[in-house]
Coordinates of C-alpha atoms in Angstrom, one line a residue:
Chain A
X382 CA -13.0 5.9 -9.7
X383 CA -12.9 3.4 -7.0
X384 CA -14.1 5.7 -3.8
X385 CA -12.4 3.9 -0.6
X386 CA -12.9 5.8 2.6
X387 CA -11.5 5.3 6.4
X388 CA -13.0 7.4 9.6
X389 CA -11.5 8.3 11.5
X390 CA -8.8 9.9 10.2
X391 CA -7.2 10.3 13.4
X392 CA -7.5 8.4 17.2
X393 CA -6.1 9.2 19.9
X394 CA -6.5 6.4 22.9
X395 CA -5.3 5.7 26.1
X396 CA -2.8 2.5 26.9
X397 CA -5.0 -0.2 27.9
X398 CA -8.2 1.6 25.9
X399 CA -9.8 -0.7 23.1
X400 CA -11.0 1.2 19.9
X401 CA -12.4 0.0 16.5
X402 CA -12.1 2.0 13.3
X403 CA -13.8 1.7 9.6
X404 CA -13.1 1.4 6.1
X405 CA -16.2 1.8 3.7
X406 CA -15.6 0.2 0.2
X407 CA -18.2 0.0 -2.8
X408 CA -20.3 -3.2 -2.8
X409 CA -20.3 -3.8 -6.1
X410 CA -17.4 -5.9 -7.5
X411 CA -15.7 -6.8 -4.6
X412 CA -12.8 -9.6 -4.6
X413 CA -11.0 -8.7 -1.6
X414 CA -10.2 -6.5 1.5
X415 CA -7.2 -5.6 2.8
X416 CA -6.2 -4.1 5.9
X417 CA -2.3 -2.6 6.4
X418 CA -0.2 -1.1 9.4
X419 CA 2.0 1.4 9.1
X420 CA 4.3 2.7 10.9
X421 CA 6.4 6.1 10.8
X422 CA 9.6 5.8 9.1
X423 CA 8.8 2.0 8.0
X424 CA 6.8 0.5 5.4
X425 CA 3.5 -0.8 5.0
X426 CA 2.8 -3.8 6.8
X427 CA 0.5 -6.5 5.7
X428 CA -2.4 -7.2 8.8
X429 CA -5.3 -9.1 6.6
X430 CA -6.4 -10.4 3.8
X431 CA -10.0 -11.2 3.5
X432 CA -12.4 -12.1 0.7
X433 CA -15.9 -13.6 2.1
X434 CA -18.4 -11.7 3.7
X435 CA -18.7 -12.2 7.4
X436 CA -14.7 -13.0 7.3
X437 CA -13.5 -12.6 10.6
X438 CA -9.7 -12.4 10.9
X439 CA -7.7 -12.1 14.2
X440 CA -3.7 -11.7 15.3
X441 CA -2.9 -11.3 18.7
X442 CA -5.3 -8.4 19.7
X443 CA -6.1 -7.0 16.4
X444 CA -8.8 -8.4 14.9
X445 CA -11.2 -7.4 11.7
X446 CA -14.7 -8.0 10.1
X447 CA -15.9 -7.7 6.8
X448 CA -19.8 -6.8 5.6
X449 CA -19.3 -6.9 1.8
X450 CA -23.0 -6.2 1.2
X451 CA -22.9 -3.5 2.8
X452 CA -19.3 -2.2 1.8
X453 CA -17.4 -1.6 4.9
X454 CA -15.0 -3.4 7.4
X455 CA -14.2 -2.7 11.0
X456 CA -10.4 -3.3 12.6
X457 CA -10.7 -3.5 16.2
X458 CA -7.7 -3.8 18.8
X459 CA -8.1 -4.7 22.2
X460 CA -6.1 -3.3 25.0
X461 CA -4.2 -0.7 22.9
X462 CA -0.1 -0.4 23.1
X463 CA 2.0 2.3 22.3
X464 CA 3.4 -0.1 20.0
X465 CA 0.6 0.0 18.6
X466 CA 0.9 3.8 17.0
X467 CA 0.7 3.4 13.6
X468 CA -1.8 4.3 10.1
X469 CA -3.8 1.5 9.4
X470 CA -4.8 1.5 6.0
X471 CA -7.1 -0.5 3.9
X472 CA -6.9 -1.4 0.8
X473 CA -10.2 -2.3 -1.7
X474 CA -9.5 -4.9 -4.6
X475 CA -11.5 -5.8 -7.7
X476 CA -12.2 -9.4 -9.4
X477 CA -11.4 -7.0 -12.7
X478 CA -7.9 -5.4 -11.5
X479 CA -4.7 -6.3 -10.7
X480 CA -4.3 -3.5 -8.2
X481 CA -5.6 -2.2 -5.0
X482 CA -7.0 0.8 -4.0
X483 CA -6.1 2.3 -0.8
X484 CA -8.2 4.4 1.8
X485 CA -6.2 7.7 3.3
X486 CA -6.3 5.8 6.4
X487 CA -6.7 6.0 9.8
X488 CA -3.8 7.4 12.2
X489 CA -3.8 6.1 15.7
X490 CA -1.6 7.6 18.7
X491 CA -1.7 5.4 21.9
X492 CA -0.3 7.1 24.8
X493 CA 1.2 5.6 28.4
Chain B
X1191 CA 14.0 -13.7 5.3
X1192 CA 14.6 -11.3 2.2
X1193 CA 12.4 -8.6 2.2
X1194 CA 11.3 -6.1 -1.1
X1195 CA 14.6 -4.1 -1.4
X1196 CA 14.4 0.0 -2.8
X1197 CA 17.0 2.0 -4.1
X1198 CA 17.6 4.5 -3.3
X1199 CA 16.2 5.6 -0.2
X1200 CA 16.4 9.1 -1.0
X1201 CA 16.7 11.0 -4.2
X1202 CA 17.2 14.4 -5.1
X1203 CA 16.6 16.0 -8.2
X1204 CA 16.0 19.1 -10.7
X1205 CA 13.8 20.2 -12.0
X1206 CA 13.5 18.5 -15.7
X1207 CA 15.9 15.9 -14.5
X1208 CA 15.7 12.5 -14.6
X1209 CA 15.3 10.0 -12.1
X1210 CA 15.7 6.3 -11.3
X1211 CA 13.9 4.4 -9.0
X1212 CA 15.1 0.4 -8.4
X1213 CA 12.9 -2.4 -6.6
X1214 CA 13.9 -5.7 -5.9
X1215 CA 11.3 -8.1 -5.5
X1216 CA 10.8 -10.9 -2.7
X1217 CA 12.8 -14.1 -4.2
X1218 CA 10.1 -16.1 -6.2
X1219 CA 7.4 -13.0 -6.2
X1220 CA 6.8 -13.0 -9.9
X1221 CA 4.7 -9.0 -10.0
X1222 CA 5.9 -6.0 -8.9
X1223 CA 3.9 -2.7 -8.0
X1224 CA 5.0 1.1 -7.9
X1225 CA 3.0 3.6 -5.5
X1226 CA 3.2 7.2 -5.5
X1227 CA 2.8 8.9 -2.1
X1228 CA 2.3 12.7 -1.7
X1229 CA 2.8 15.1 1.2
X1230 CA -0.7 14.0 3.1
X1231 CA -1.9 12.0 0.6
X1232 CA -3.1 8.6 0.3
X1233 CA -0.8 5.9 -1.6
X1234 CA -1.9 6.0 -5.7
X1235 CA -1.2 3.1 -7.7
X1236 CA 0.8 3.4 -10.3
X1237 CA 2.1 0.4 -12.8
X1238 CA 2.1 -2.8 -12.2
X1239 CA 3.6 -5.9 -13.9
X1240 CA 3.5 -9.8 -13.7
X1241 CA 6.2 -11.8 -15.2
X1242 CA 7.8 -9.1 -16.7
X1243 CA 4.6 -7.7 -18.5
X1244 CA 3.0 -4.5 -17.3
X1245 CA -0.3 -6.4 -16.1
X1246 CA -2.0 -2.8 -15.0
X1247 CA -1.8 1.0 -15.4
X1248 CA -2.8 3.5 -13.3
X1249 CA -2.7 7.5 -12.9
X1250 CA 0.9 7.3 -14.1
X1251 CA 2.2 10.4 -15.9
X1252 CA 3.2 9.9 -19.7
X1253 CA 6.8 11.1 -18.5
X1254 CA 7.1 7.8 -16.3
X1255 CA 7.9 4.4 -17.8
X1256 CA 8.7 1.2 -16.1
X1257 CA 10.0 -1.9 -16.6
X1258 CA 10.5 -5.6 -15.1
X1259 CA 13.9 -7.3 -16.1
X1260 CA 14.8 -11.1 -16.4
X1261 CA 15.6 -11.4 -12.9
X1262 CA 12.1 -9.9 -11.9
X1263 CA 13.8 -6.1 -11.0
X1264 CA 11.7 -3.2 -11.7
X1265 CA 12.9 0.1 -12.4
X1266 CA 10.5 3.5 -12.8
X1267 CA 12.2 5.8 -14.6
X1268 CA 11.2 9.8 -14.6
X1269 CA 11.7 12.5 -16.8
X1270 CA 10.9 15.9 -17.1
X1271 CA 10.8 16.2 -13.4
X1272 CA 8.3 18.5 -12.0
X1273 CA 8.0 19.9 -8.3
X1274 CA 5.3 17.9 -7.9
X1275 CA 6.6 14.9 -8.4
X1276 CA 7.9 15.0 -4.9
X1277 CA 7.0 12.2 -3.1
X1278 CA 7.5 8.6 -1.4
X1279 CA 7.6 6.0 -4.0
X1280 CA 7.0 2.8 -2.4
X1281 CA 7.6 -0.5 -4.5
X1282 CA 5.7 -4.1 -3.3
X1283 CA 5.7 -7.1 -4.5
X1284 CA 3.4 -10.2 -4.0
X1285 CA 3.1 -14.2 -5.5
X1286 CA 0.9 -15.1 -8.6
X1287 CA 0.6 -11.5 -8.8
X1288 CA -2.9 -11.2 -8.9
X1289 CA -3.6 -8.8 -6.3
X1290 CA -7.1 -8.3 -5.2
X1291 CA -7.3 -11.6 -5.5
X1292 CA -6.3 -12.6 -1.7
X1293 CA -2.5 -12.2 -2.2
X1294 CA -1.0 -9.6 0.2
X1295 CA 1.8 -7.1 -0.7
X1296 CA 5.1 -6.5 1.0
X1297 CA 6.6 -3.2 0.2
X1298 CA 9.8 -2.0 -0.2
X1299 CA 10.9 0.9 2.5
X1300 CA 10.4 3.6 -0.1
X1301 CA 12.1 6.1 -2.2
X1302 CA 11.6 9.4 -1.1
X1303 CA 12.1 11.7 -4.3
X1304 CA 12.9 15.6 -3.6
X1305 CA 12.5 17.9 -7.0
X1306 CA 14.4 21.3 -6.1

């Protein structure tokens, strides 16, 4: 069992506050990282793909790194929105599987 | 532009009824993929299929089947429907379906399945 973990499991920031959360992955195996926004009452929303460690990924004010050594990737967003409430989830794939597996996520709240 | 298409959006059931769950895929997105979502829970994969083959299995219950048609439509079929069966069901779909791979999914809105 593939054991994919995000922290925290819930934020609550400020508008105009810039916060970073984690997703920790095994080390062993990895093909690909992927990182997911979600928003109440819609679906899952594709943020980044990455595959080599030391990837660094950016759109608009979200960006995201990925350590594969050391099994974990950090989403940051700068200058948080209230658009910007959502769950970001990330999502851990294997070179050996054809599916991903998800963390529980991490719920963000960004208030006025 | 089309997106991944679920019907329908909300579903409910019996216990030890049946239910049927419909994705339509992104035009030219050859695999589909079914998630199961509880109440607070993370999103567990289900079954998986690439040009109309199941490609992957995962903790899907022997009362679930599946299937990709010619024109790359999936539907998840439940029997025996327990309480706990309650739960989002989200369908995505992705190109040369080898995901974990680098190829992102887009997901379908969801079913959201009630068992009375």
């Amino acid at each position: 069992i593939l054991n994919v973990e995000q922290s925290p499991q819930s934020l609550h920031v400020q508008e105009g506050d810039s916060t970073n959360f984690t997703c920790s992955f095994p080390s062993s195996n990895f093909y690909a990282l992927h990182w997911y926004r979600w928003e109440t009452a819609k679906s899952p929303e594709a943020l980044f793909v990455m595959t080599l460690n030391g990837d660094e990924k950016k759109k608009g004010r979200i960006s995201a790194t990925l350590n594969t050594k050391e099994g974990y990737s950090y989403l940051y967003i700068k200058g948080s929105q209230p658009e910007d409430s959502a769950t970001y989830l990330c999502a851990f794939g294997t070179g050996t599987a054809s599916k991903l597996t998800f963390g529980t996520g991490t719920r963000l709240q960004v208030t006025l | 532009a089309a997106g991944v298409i679920q019907s329908p959006r909300h579903l409910i059931k019996e216990k030890r009824e049946t239910a049927t769950l419909k994705c339509y895929p992104i035009p030219r997105h050859d695999t589909v993929y079914w998630y199961q979502q509880g109440p607070g829970q993370d999103p567990q994969f289900l079954i998986s299929f690439y040009e109309k083959m199941q490609s992957d299995k995962g903790s899907i219950p022997d009362r679930f089947s599946a299937q990709q048609f010619s024109d790359y439509h999936s539907e998840l079929t439940m029997s025996s429907l327990e309480l706990g069966d309650s739960a989002l069901y989200f369908c995505a779909s992705s190109l040369e379906g080898i995901t974990g791979k680098g190829e992102k999914l887009f997901f379908g809105s969801g079913t959201q399945l009630s068992v009375l």
